[in-house]
PDB file of C-alpha atoms in Angstrom:
ATOM      1  CA  UNK J  26     -60.368   4.975   8.840  1.00  0.00           C
ATOM      2  CA  UNK J  27     -57.834   4.669   5.976  1.00  0.00           C
ATOM      3  CA  UNK J  28     -56.758   1.012   5.027  1.00  0.00           C
ATOM      4  CA  UNK J  29     -53.018   1.840   5.635  1.00  0.00           C
ATOM      5  CA  UNK J  30     -53.422   4.294   8.713  1.00  0.00           C
ATOM      6  CA  UNK J  31     -50.073   5.273  10.019  1.00  0.00           C
ATOM      7  CA  UNK J  32     -50.052   5.068  13.981  1.00  0.00           C
ATOM      8  CA  UNK J  33     -49.141   8.210  15.728  1.00  0.00           C
ATOM      9  CA  UNK J  34     -45.316   8.381  16.558  1.00  0.00           C
ATOM     10  CA  UNK J  35     -44.207   6.864  19.923  1.00  0.00           C
ATOM     11  CA  UNK J  36     -43.279   9.485  22.439  1.00  0.00           C
ATOM     12  CA  UNK J  37     -39.428   9.782  22.538  1.00  0.00           C
ATOM     13  CA  UNK J  38     -39.031   8.560  26.046  1.00  0.00           C
ATOM     14  CA  UNK J  39     -41.294   5.651  25.819  1.00  0.00           C
ATOM     15  CA  UNK J  40     -38.740   3.274  23.905  1.00  0.00           C
ATOM     16  CA  UNK J  41     -36.074   4.316  26.444  1.00  0.00           C
ATOM     17  CA  UNK J  42     -38.460   3.546  29.580  1.00  0.00           C
ATOM     18  CA  UNK J  43     -39.255   0.124  27.929  1.00  0.00           C
ATOM     19  CA  UNK J  44     -35.571  -0.702  27.051  1.00  0.00           C
ATOM     20  CA  UNK J  45     -34.504   0.251  30.584  1.00  0.00           C
ATOM     21  CA  UNK J  46     -36.921  -2.246  31.784  1.00  0.00           C
ATOM     22  CA  UNK J  47     -35.984  -5.021  29.390  1.00  0.00           C
ATOM     23  CA  UNK J  48     -32.476  -4.296  27.917  1.00  0.00           C
ATOM     24  CA  UNK J  49     -30.045  -4.753  26.355  1.00  0.00           C
ATOM     25  CA  UNK J  50     -27.771  -2.444  28.093  1.00  0.00           C
ATOM     26  CA  UNK J  51     -26.197  -1.140  24.711  1.00  0.00           C
ATOM     27  CA  UNK J  52     -29.534  -0.096  23.302  1.00  0.00           C
ATOM     28  CA  UNK J  53     -30.637   1.540  26.641  1.00  0.00           C
ATOM     29  CA  UNK J  54     -27.435   3.467  26.817  1.00  0.00           C
ATOM     30  CA  UNK J  55     -27.747   4.570  23.174  1.00  0.00           C
ATOM     31  CA  UNK J  56     -31.263   5.857  23.474  1.00  0.00           C
ATOM     32  CA  UNK J  57     -30.409   7.640  26.701  1.00  0.00           C
ATOM     33  CA  UNK J  58     -27.452   9.436  24.990  1.00  0.00           C
ATOM     34  CA  UNK J  59     -29.726  10.392  21.870  1.00  0.00           C
ATOM     35  CA  UNK J  60     -32.386  11.742  24.210  1.00  0.00           C
ATOM     36  CA  UNK J  61     -29.780  13.822  26.168  1.00  0.00           C
ATOM     37  CA  UNK J  62     -28.316  15.457  23.084  1.00  0.00           C
ATOM     38  CA  UNK J  63     -24.970  15.076  24.323  1.00  0.00           C
ATOM     39  CA  UNK J  64     -22.209  13.904  22.046  1.00  0.00           C
ATOM     40  CA  UNK J  65     -19.505  11.358  23.190  1.00  0.00           C
ATOM     41  CA  UNK J  66     -16.935  14.126  23.564  1.00  0.00           C
ATOM     42  CA  UNK J  67     -19.127  16.019  26.011  1.00  0.00           C
ATOM     43  CA  UNK J  68     -19.881  12.734  28.089  1.00  0.00           C
ATOM     44  CA  UNK J  69     -16.123  12.095  28.095  1.00  0.00           C
ATOM     45  CA  UNK J  70     -15.547  15.530  29.613  1.00  0.00           C
ATOM     46  CA  UNK J  71     -18.406  15.134  32.231  1.00  0.00           C
ATOM     47  CA  UNK J  72     -16.965  11.664  33.260  1.00  0.00           C
ATOM     48  CA  UNK J  73     -13.531  13.127  33.446  1.00  0.00           C
ATOM     49  CA  UNK J  74     -14.689  15.846  35.628  1.00  0.00           C
ATOM     50  CA  UNK J  75     -16.399  13.255  37.988  1.00  0.00           C
ATOM     51  CA  UNK J  76     -13.051  11.428  38.332  1.00  0.00           C
ATOM     52  CA  UNK J  77     -13.765   8.459  36.194  1.00  0.00           C
ATOM     53  CA  UNK J  78     -12.142   9.052  32.793  1.00  0.00           C
ATOM     54  CA  UNK J  79     -13.599   6.859  29.835  1.00  0.00           C
ATOM     55  CA  UNK J  80     -12.500   7.514  26.277  1.00  0.00           C
ATOM     56  CA  UNK J  81     -14.793   8.272  23.425  1.00  0.00           C
ATOM     57  CA  UNK J  82     -13.720   4.981  21.801  1.00  0.00           C
ATOM     58  CA  UNK J  83     -14.858   2.923  24.870  1.00  0.00           C
ATOM     59  CA  UNK J  84     -18.174   4.914  25.063  1.00  0.00           C
ATOM     60  CA  UNK J  85     -18.851   4.169  21.358  1.00  0.00           C
ATOM     61  CA  UNK J  86     -18.217   0.556  21.906  1.00  0.00           C
ATOM     62  CA  UNK J  87     -20.634   0.407  25.093  1.00  0.00           C
ATOM     63  CA  UNK J  88     -23.411   2.016  23.052  1.00  0.00           C
ATOM     64  CA  UNK J  89     -23.039  -0.240  20.140  1.00  0.00           C
ATOM     65  CA  UNK J  90     -22.620  -3.393  22.229  1.00  0.00           C
ATOM     66  CA  UNK J  91     -19.128  -4.201  21.038  1.00  0.00           C
ATOM     67  CA  UNK J  92     -17.799  -4.248  24.586  1.00  0.00           C
ATOM     68  CA  UNK J  93     -19.563  -3.880  28.016  1.00  0.00           C
ATOM     69  CA  UNK J  94     -18.316  -2.129  31.041  1.00  0.00           C
ATOM     70  CA  UNK J  95     -17.094  -4.776  33.557  1.00  0.00           C
ATOM     71  CA  UNK J  96     -14.197  -3.453  35.534  1.00  0.00           C
ATOM     72  CA  UNK J  97     -14.832  -1.651  38.741  1.00  0.00           C
ATOM     73  CA  UNK J  98     -13.743   1.703  37.435  1.00  0.00           C
ATOM     74  CA  UNK J  99     -15.961   1.237  34.276  1.00  0.00           C
ATOM     75  CA  UNK J 100     -18.876   0.454  36.439  1.00  0.00           C
ATOM     76  CA  UNK J 101     -18.458   3.611  38.481  1.00  0.00           C
ATOM     77  CA  UNK J 102     -18.459   5.448  35.325  1.00  0.00           C
ATOM     78  CA  UNK J 103     -21.915   3.835  34.344  1.00  0.00           C
ATOM     79  CA  UNK J 104     -23.377   5.185  37.653  1.00  0.00           C
ATOM     80  CA  UNK J 105     -22.175   8.649  36.764  1.00  0.00           C
ATOM     81  CA  UNK J 106     -23.670   8.289  33.253  1.00  0.00           C
ATOM     82  CA  UNK J 107     -27.052   7.421  34.879  1.00  0.00           C
ATOM     83  CA  UNK J 108     -27.094  10.843  36.617  1.00  0.00           C
ATOM     84  CA  UNK J 109     -25.629  12.642  33.544  1.00  0.00           C
ATOM     85  CA  UNK J 110     -28.172  11.189  31.176  1.00  0.00           C
ATOM     86  CA  UNK J 111     -31.184  11.693  33.546  1.00  0.00           C
ATOM     87  CA  UNK J 112     -32.037   7.975  33.956  1.00  0.00           C
ATOM     88  CA  UNK J 113     -33.182   6.399  37.145  1.00  0.00           C
ATOM     89  CA  UNK J 114     -30.355   5.248  39.620  1.00  0.00           C
ATOM     90  CA  UNK J 115     -28.941   1.716  39.043  1.00  0.00           C
ATOM     91  CA  UNK J 116     -31.221   1.278  35.952  1.00  0.00           C
ATOM     92  CA  UNK J 117     -28.198   0.729  33.592  1.00  0.00           C
ATOM     93  CA  UNK J 118     -26.148  -1.059  36.227  1.00  0.00           C
ATOM     94  CA  UNK J 119     -29.015  -3.579  36.673  1.00  0.00           C
ATOM     95  CA  UNK J 120     -29.132  -4.321  33.018  1.00  0.00           C
ATOM     96  CA  UNK J 121     -25.308  -5.293  33.163  1.00  0.00           C
ATOM     97  CA  UNK J 122     -26.129  -7.807  35.838  1.00  0.00           C
ATOM     98  CA  UNK J 123     -29.396  -9.254  34.532  1.00  0.00           C
ATOM     99  CA  UNK J 124     -29.272 -12.634  32.730  1.00  0.00           C
ATOM    100  CA  UNK J 125     -30.831 -13.408  29.559  1.00  0.00           C
ATOM    101  CA  UNK J 126     -30.214 -10.176  27.826  1.00  0.00           C
ATOM    102  CA  UNK J 127     -26.790 -10.447  26.226  1.00  0.00           C
ATOM    103  CA  UNK J 128     -25.478  -7.472  24.178  1.00  0.00           C
ATOM    104  CA  UNK J 129     -23.555  -8.095  20.933  1.00  0.00           C
ATOM    105  CA  UNK J 130     -20.875 -10.852  21.508  1.00  0.00           C
ATOM    106  CA  UNK J 131     -17.335  -9.718  21.822  1.00  0.00           C
ATOM    107  CA  UNK J 132     -15.196 -10.478  18.578  1.00  0.00           C
ATOM    108  CA  UNK J 133     -13.814 -13.937  18.581  1.00  0.00           C
ATOM    109  CA  UNK J 134     -10.036 -14.346  18.272  1.00  0.00           C
ATOM    110  CA  UNK J 135      -8.195 -15.059  15.071  1.00  0.00           C
ATOM    111  CA  UNK J 136      -6.792 -18.205  16.593  1.00  0.00           C
ATOM    112  CA  UNK J 137     -10.330 -19.726  16.675  1.00  0.00           C
ATOM    113  CA  UNK J 138     -10.929 -18.817  13.097  1.00  0.00           C
ATOM    114  CA  UNK J 139      -7.757 -20.029  11.519  1.00  0.00           C
ATOM    115  CA  UNK J 140      -6.453 -22.551  14.103  1.00  0.00           C
ATOM    116  CA  UNK J 141      -3.856 -21.701  16.780  1.00  0.00           C
ATOM    117  CA  UNK J 142      -1.011 -22.966  14.911  1.00  0.00           C
ATOM    118  CA  UNK J 143      -1.595 -21.185  11.576  1.00  0.00           C
ATOM    119  CA  UNK J 144       1.399 -19.258  10.295  1.00  0.00           C
ATOM    120  CA  UNK J 145      -0.686 -16.341   9.230  1.00  0.00           C
ATOM    121  CA  UNK J 146      -1.458 -15.451  12.863  1.00  0.00           C
ATOM    122  CA  UNK J 147       1.820 -13.401  13.544  1.00  0.00           C
ATOM    123  CA  UNK J 148       1.318 -11.352  10.380  1.00  0.00           C
ATOM    124  CA  UNK J 149      -2.419 -10.809  11.099  1.00  0.00           C
ATOM    125  CA  UNK J 150      -1.607  -9.691  14.624  1.00  0.00           C
ATOM    126  CA  UNK J 151       1.072  -7.112  13.226  1.00  0.00           C
ATOM    127  CA  UNK J 152      -1.846  -5.136  11.822  1.00  0.00           C
ATOM    128  CA  UNK J 153      -3.397  -2.823  14.468  1.00  0.00           C
ATOM    129  CA  UNK J 154      -6.763  -2.924  12.706  1.00  0.00           C
ATOM    130  CA  UNK J 155      -6.869  -6.572  12.586  1.00  0.00           C
ATOM    131  CA  UNK J 156      -7.549  -6.830  16.350  1.00  0.00           C
ATOM    132  CA  UNK J 157      -9.356  -3.676  17.053  1.00  0.00           C
ATOM    133  CA  UNK J 158     -10.925  -2.311  13.951  1.00  0.00           C
ATOM    134  CA  UNK J 159     -12.823   0.994  13.991  1.00  0.00           C
ATOM    135  CA  UNK J 160     -15.290  -0.145  11.256  1.00  0.00           C
ATOM    136  CA  UNK J 161     -18.254  -2.201  11.915  1.00  0.00           C
ATOM    137  CA  UNK J 162     -19.427  -4.329   9.047  1.00  0.00           C
ATOM    138  CA  UNK J 163     -23.241  -4.077   8.480  1.00  0.00           C
ATOM    139  CA  UNK J 164     -23.612  -5.635   5.075  1.00  0.00           C
ATOM    140  CA  UNK J 165     -21.093  -8.144   3.125  1.00  0.00           C
ATOM    141  CA  UNK J 166     -21.735  -9.082  -0.508  1.00  0.00           C
ATOM    142  CA  UNK J 167     -19.275 -11.452  -1.950  1.00  0.00           C
ATOM    143  CA  UNK J 168     -19.212 -12.747  -5.743  1.00  0.00           C
ATOM    144  CA  UNK J 169     -16.970 -15.501  -6.568  1.00  0.00           C
ATOM    145  CA  UNK J 170     -16.077 -16.649 -10.125  1.00  0.00           C
ATOM    146  CA  UNK J 171     -15.389 -20.091 -11.236  1.00  0.00           C
ATOM    147  CA  UNK J 172     -14.055 -20.658 -14.724  1.00  0.00           C
ATOM    148  CA  UNK J 173     -14.583 -23.628 -17.191  1.00  0.00           C
ATOM    149  CA  UNK J 174     -11.388 -25.454 -15.716  1.00  0.00           C
ATOM    150  CA  UNK J 175     -13.200 -25.449 -12.374  1.00  0.00           C
ATOM    151  CA  UNK J 176     -10.688 -23.140 -10.971  1.00  0.00           C
ATOM    152  CA  UNK J 177     -11.471 -20.101  -8.835  1.00  0.00           C
ATOM    153  CA  UNK J 178     -10.487 -17.060 -10.758  1.00  0.00           C
ATOM    154  CA  UNK J 179     -11.898 -13.754  -9.104  1.00  0.00           C
ATOM    155  CA  UNK J 180     -13.543 -12.573  -5.957  1.00  0.00           C
ATOM    156  CA  UNK J 181     -15.357  -9.181  -5.798  1.00  0.00           C
ATOM    157  CA  UNK J 182     -16.361  -7.910  -2.366  1.00  0.00           C
ATOM    158  CA  UNK J 183     -18.757  -4.959  -1.433  1.00  0.00           C
ATOM    159  CA  UNK J 184     -18.939  -4.059   2.225  1.00  0.00           C
ATOM    160  CA  UNK J 185     -21.240  -1.534   3.975  1.00  0.00           C
ATOM    161  CA  UNK J 186     -19.340  -0.268   7.210  1.00  0.00           C
ATOM    162  CA  UNK J 187     -20.132   2.053  10.047  1.00  0.00           C
ATOM    163  CA  UNK J 188     -17.414   4.099  11.765  1.00  0.00           C
ATOM    164  CA  UNK J 189     -17.203   3.401  15.538  1.00  0.00           C
ATOM    165  CA  UNK J 190     -14.283   5.456  16.474  1.00  0.00           C
ATOM    166  CA  UNK J 191     -11.797   8.311  15.385  1.00  0.00           C
ATOM    167  CA  UNK J 192      -9.237   8.639  14.059  1.00  0.00           C
ATOM    168  CA  UNK J 193      -8.237   5.198  12.923  1.00  0.00           C
ATOM    169  CA  UNK J 194     -10.603   3.954  10.378  1.00  0.00           C
ATOM    170  CA  UNK J 195      -9.178   0.737   8.707  1.00  0.00           C
ATOM    171  CA  UNK J 196      -9.832  -2.773   8.257  1.00  0.00           C
ATOM    172  CA  UNK J 197      -7.942  -5.853   7.370  1.00  0.00           C
ATOM    173  CA  UNK J 198      -8.826  -8.432   4.837  1.00  0.00           C
ATOM    174  CA  UNK J 199      -7.089 -11.846   4.375  1.00  0.00           C
ATOM    175  CA  UNK J 200      -7.708 -14.152   1.490  1.00  0.00           C
ATOM    176  CA  UNK J 201      -6.068 -17.640   1.099  1.00  0.00           C
ATOM    177  CA  UNK J 202      -5.344 -19.317  -2.323  1.00  0.00           C
ATOM    178  CA  UNK J 203      -6.318 -22.822  -3.227  1.00  0.00           C
ATOM    179  CA  UNK J 204      -2.734 -24.202  -2.800  1.00  0.00           C
ATOM    180  CA  UNK J 205       0.432 -22.936  -1.085  1.00  0.00           C
ATOM    181  CA  UNK J 206       2.921 -21.100  -3.452  1.00  0.00           C
ATOM    182  CA  UNK J 207       0.669 -19.018  -5.394  1.00  0.00           C
ATOM    183  CA  UNK J 208      -1.418 -16.526  -3.383  1.00  0.00           C
ATOM    184  CA  UNK J 209      -4.242 -14.269  -4.716  1.00  0.00           C
ATOM    185  CA  UNK J 210      -3.529 -10.708  -5.813  1.00  0.00           C
ATOM    186  CA  UNK J 211      -5.357  -7.675  -4.748  1.00  0.00           C
ATOM    187  CA  UNK J 212      -6.081  -6.144  -8.163  1.00  0.00           C
ATOM    188  CA  UNK J 213      -8.472  -3.294  -7.664  1.00  0.00           C
ATOM    189  CA  UNK J 214     -10.286  -1.271  -4.925  1.00  0.00           C
ATOM    190  CA  UNK J 215     -13.203   1.425  -4.996  1.00  0.00           C
ATOM    191  CA  UNK J 216     -14.123   3.911  -2.303  1.00  0.00           C
ATOM    192  CA  UNK J 217     -11.148   2.705  -0.302  1.00  0.00           C
ATOM    193  CA  UNK J 218      -7.306   2.165  -0.840  1.00  0.00           C
ATOM    194  CA  UNK J 219      -4.793  -0.193   0.376  1.00  0.00           C
ATOM    195  CA  UNK J 220      -2.233   1.348   2.872  1.00  0.00           C
ATOM    196  CA  UNK J 221      -0.331  -1.982   3.580  1.00  0.00           C
ATOM    197  CA  UNK J 222      -0.279  -5.483   1.938  1.00  0.00           C
ATOM    198  CA  UNK J 223       1.635  -8.402   2.996  1.00  0.00           C
ATOM    199  CA  UNK J 224       2.072 -11.613   0.718  1.00  0.00           C
ATOM    200  CA  UNK J 225       2.892 -14.864   2.281  1.00  0.00           C
ATOM    201  CA  UNK J 226       3.675 -17.151  -0.749  1.00  0.00           C
ATOM    202  CA  UNK J 227       4.556 -20.292   1.214  1.00  0.00           C
ATOM    203  CA  UNK J 228       1.357 -20.211   2.947  1.00  0.00           C
ATOM    204  CA  UNK J 229      -0.823 -18.930  -0.087  1.00  0.00           C
ATOM    205  CA  UNK J 230      -1.998 -15.856   1.712  1.00  0.00           C
ATOM    206  CA  UNK J 231      -2.344 -12.181   0.982  1.00  0.00           C
ATOM    207  CA  UNK J 232      -3.424  -9.774   3.590  1.00  0.00           C
ATOM    208  CA  UNK J 233      -4.171  -6.176   2.999  1.00  0.00           C
ATOM    209  CA  UNK J 234      -5.127  -3.307   5.116  1.00  0.00           C
ATOM    210  CA  UNK J 235      -7.789  -0.894   3.629  1.00  0.00           C
ATOM    211  CA  UNK J 236      -8.823   2.550   4.599  1.00  0.00           C
ATOM    212  CA  UNK J 237     -11.907   4.592   3.162  1.00  0.00           C
ATOM    213  CA  UNK J 238     -11.299   7.229   0.615  1.00  0.00           C
ATOM    214  CA  UNK J 239     -12.081   9.912   3.032  1.00  0.00           C
ATOM    215  CA  UNK J 240     -11.999  10.502   6.713  1.00  0.00           C
ATOM    216  CA  UNK J 241     -15.408  10.230   8.307  1.00  0.00           C
ATOM    217  CA  UNK J 242     -16.979  10.917  11.572  1.00  0.00           C
ATOM    218  CA  UNK J 243     -18.276   8.420  14.033  1.00  0.00           C
ATOM    219  CA  UNK J 244     -21.649   7.094  13.075  1.00  0.00           C
ATOM    220  CA  UNK J 245     -21.163   7.637   9.328  1.00  0.00           C
ATOM    221  CA  UNK J 246     -21.511   4.662   6.891  1.00  0.00           C
ATOM    222  CA  UNK J 247     -19.117   4.097   4.011  1.00  0.00           C
ATOM    223  CA  UNK J 248     -19.012   1.633   1.069  1.00  0.00           C
ATOM    224  CA  UNK J 249     -15.763  -0.396   0.379  1.00  0.00           C
ATOM    225  CA  UNK J 250     -15.178  -2.426  -2.715  1.00  0.00           C
ATOM    226  CA  UNK J 251     -12.173  -4.406  -3.478  1.00  0.00           C
ATOM    227  CA  UNK J 252     -11.435  -7.439  -5.947  1.00  0.00           C
ATOM    228  CA  UNK J 253      -8.968 -10.343  -5.715  1.00  0.00           C
ATOM    229  CA  UNK J 254      -7.617 -12.444  -8.507  1.00  0.00           C
ATOM    230  CA  UNK J 255      -6.760 -15.935  -7.956  1.00  0.00           C
ATOM    231  CA  UNK J 256      -3.346 -17.086  -9.549  1.00  0.00           C
ATOM    232  CA  UNK J 257      -2.858 -20.914  -8.778  1.00  0.00           C
ATOM    233  CA  UNK J 258      -4.926 -22.329 -11.590  1.00  0.00           C
ATOM    234  CA  UNK J 259      -5.924 -25.322  -9.493  1.00  0.00           C
ATOM    235  CA  UNK J 260      -9.574 -26.644  -9.432  1.00  0.00           C
ATOM    236  CA  UNK J 261     -11.418 -26.189  -6.148  1.00  0.00           C
ATOM    237  CA  UNK J 262     -14.799 -27.054  -4.699  1.00  0.00           C
ATOM    238  CA  UNK J 263     -15.437 -24.603  -1.964  1.00  0.00           C
ATOM    239  CA  UNK J 264     -14.971 -21.070  -0.524  1.00  0.00           C
ATOM    240  CA  UNK J 265     -15.444 -19.767   2.951  1.00  0.00           C
ATOM    241  CA  UNK J 266     -15.235 -16.391   5.008  1.00  0.00           C
ATOM    242  CA  UNK J 267     -14.070 -15.826   8.658  1.00  0.00           C
ATOM    243  CA  UNK J 268     -16.125 -13.540  10.654  1.00  0.00           C
ATOM    244  CA  UNK J 269     -14.800 -12.004  13.955  1.00  0.00           C
ATOM    245  CA  UNK J 270     -17.833  -9.820  14.517  1.00  0.00           C
ATOM    246  CA  UNK J 271     -21.640 -10.314  13.926  1.00  0.00           C
ATOM    247  CA  UNK J 272     -22.707  -8.977  10.468  1.00  0.00           C
ATOM    248  CA  UNK J 273     -26.221  -7.834   9.825  1.00  0.00           C
ATOM    249  CA  UNK J 274     -26.361  -9.539   6.440  1.00  0.00           C
ATOM    250  CA  UNK J 275     -24.159 -11.717   4.166  1.00  0.00           C
ATOM    251  CA  UNK J 276     -24.759 -12.629   0.523  1.00  0.00           C
ATOM    252  CA  UNK J 277     -22.304 -15.018  -1.128  1.00  0.00           C
ATOM    253  CA  UNK J 278     -22.862 -15.721  -4.732  1.00  0.00           C
ATOM    254  CA  UNK J 279     -20.846 -18.145  -7.017  1.00  0.00           C
ATOM    255  CA  UNK J 280     -20.720 -17.555 -10.640  1.00  0.00           C
ATOM    256  CA  UNK J 281     -19.946 -20.648 -12.658  1.00  0.00           C
ATOM    257  CA  UNK J 282     -18.793 -20.547 -16.260  1.00  0.00           C
ATOM    258  CA  UNK J 283     -21.396 -21.499 -18.855  1.00  0.00           C
ATOM    259  CA  UNK J 284     -21.504 -25.330 -19.150  1.00  0.00           C
ATOM    260  CA  UNK J 285     -19.619 -25.859 -16.133  1.00  0.00           C
ATOM    261  CA  UNK J 286     -22.413 -26.371 -13.408  1.00  0.00           C
ATOM    262  CA  UNK J 287     -21.620 -28.419 -10.402  1.00  0.00           C
ATOM    263  CA  UNK J 288     -23.749 -31.671  -9.605  1.00  0.00           C
ATOM    264  CA  UNK J 289     -24.684 -30.490  -6.029  1.00  0.00           C
ATOM    265  CA  UNK J 290     -24.038 -27.221  -3.871  1.00  0.00           C
ATOM    266  CA  UNK J 291     -24.633 -26.405  -0.229  1.00  0.00           C
ATOM    267  CA  UNK J 292     -23.944 -23.494   2.283  1.00  0.00           C
ATOM    268  CA  UNK J 293     -22.660 -24.335   5.837  1.00  0.00           C
ATOM    269  CA  UNK J 294     -21.253 -22.734   9.051  1.00  0.00           C
ATOM    270  CA  UNK J 295     -18.393 -23.848  11.080  1.00  0.00           C
ATOM    271  CA  UNK J 296     -17.539 -22.838  14.545  1.00  0.00           C
ATOM    272  CA  UNK J 297     -13.702 -23.620  14.043  1.00  0.00           C
ATOM    273  CA  UNK J 298     -11.479 -25.136  11.430  1.00  0.00           C
ATOM    274  CA  UNK J 299     -12.007 -28.779  10.945  1.00  0.00           C
ATOM    275  CA  UNK J 300     -15.129 -28.782  12.931  1.00  0.00           C
ATOM    276  CA  UNK J 301     -18.497 -30.348  11.920  1.00  0.00           C
ATOM    277  CA  UNK J 302     -20.438 -28.402   9.395  1.00  0.00           C
ATOM    278  CA  UNK J 303     -23.668 -26.900  10.778  1.00  0.00           C
ATOM    279  CA  UNK J 304     -26.803 -25.176   9.447  1.00  0.00           C
ATOM    280  CA  UNK J 305     -26.263 -27.085   6.210  1.00  0.00           C
ATOM    281  CA  UNK J 306     -28.514 -25.731   3.482  1.00  0.00           C
ATOM    282  CA  UNK J 307     -28.831 -26.975  -0.090  1.00  0.00           C
ATOM    283  CA  UNK J 308     -28.205 -24.336  -2.667  1.00  0.00           C
ATOM    284  CA  UNK J 309     -29.954 -24.570  -6.111  1.00  0.00           C
ATOM    285  CA  UNK J 310     -27.764 -24.612  -9.138  1.00  0.00           C
ATOM    286  CA  UNK J 311     -29.043 -23.129 -12.393  1.00  0.00           C
ATOM    287  CA  UNK J 312     -27.390 -21.726 -15.531  1.00  0.00           C
ATOM    288  CA  UNK J 313     -30.027 -18.923 -15.325  1.00  0.00           C
ATOM    289  CA  UNK J 314     -28.793 -17.568 -11.968  1.00  0.00           C
ATOM    290  CA  UNK J 315     -25.484 -17.636  -9.797  1.00  0.00           C
ATOM    291  CA  UNK J 316     -25.626 -20.176  -6.780  1.00  0.00           C
ATOM    292  CA  UNK J 317     -26.147 -18.072  -3.669  1.00  0.00           C
ATOM    293  CA  UNK J 318     -26.828 -18.206  -0.091  1.00  0.00           C
ATOM    294  CA  UNK J 319     -28.260 -15.081   1.794  1.00  0.00           C
ATOM    295  CA  UNK J 320     -28.091 -14.932   5.822  1.00  0.00           C
ATOM    296  CA  UNK J 321     -29.113 -12.392   8.268  1.00  0.00           C
ATOM    297  CA  UNK J 322     -27.683 -11.934  11.732  1.00  0.00           C
ATOM    298  CA  UNK J 323     -24.588 -13.661  10.773  1.00  0.00           C
ATOM    299  CA  UNK J 324     -22.692 -14.699  14.056  1.00  0.00           C
ATOM    300  CA  UNK J 325     -18.894 -14.990  14.439  1.00  0.00           C
ATOM    301  CA  UNK J 326     -17.430 -17.951  12.971  1.00  0.00           C
ATOM    302  CA  UNK J 327     -16.991 -19.562   9.414  1.00  0.00           C
ATOM    303  CA  UNK J 328     -19.410 -19.308   6.660  1.00  0.00           C
ATOM    304  CA  UNK J 329     -18.863 -20.953   3.341  1.00  0.00           C
ATOM    305  CA  UNK J 330     -20.150 -22.947   0.430  1.00  0.00           C
ATOM    306  CA  UNK J 331     -19.010 -26.259  -1.134  1.00  0.00           C
ATOM    307  CA  UNK J 332     -20.065 -27.997  -4.431  1.00  0.00           C
ATOM    308  CA  UNK J 333     -19.249 -31.333  -6.101  1.00  0.00           C
ATOM    309  CA  UNK J 334     -18.468 -31.867  -9.671  1.00  0.00           C
ATOM    310  CA  UNK J 335     -20.240 -34.368 -11.890  1.00  0.00           C
TER     311      UNK J 335
END
């Protein structure tokens, strides 16, 4: 037998059968749809014909775990889906009522991430994509630069996203400066373009809505790159990112100018602004490599890094 023998492929229906027994609902539904060969548009037509209309957006959310069917009409639609997709009666419904197998958490509210009285909230909510984005972030890579005066100077971001719905495909990014009065500037984009940008000088915020460079179909992935420049020139000792949705992987790296290394550095998680730091992890500091922290399965909340100067 070869040392690295490849096992025979698992029969297509076996994983579906196992997932119908163990959950979660979103994975079972996704496997059943894939096995059926029916697209979301055809499923939508079948449901409408049965008298339980459901949009393709909602079907996409159900199969990715972004939302769950909970209302009575949605549960009736699931029973129709069981028949259309050829799975045993009540097999999907029972997954929804079974404890211990949660699907992907619902996105948290901006109020939890910024604080209920933060003046940025009305502007955030004025962007449609801020509350219901059609792009799911799979991978997020951030590179922050700190100059010899200990000031944040530049933030470069690279995201890999997957399209969850059509036709709206946009996302909103918000960045706060170190002090009120001089907010950061969006200085460049790649593979995407800004369609609306709001600057809040008194709060030190810039908010921009980005769309990919081309229209994409549901299920496709895209790369979004964008860069902010800090303008306040004020020394700082930390940076954080707010997550409304889970992210599969997050890499934050901080590049300190040569000869400007902090004394200590650590990564942390917050459930809400002003809360206690959790999952505190020491981050090595070395002139040979940027300080960085890599996390997988990042849950909604606040992730950041702090450092102290000698």
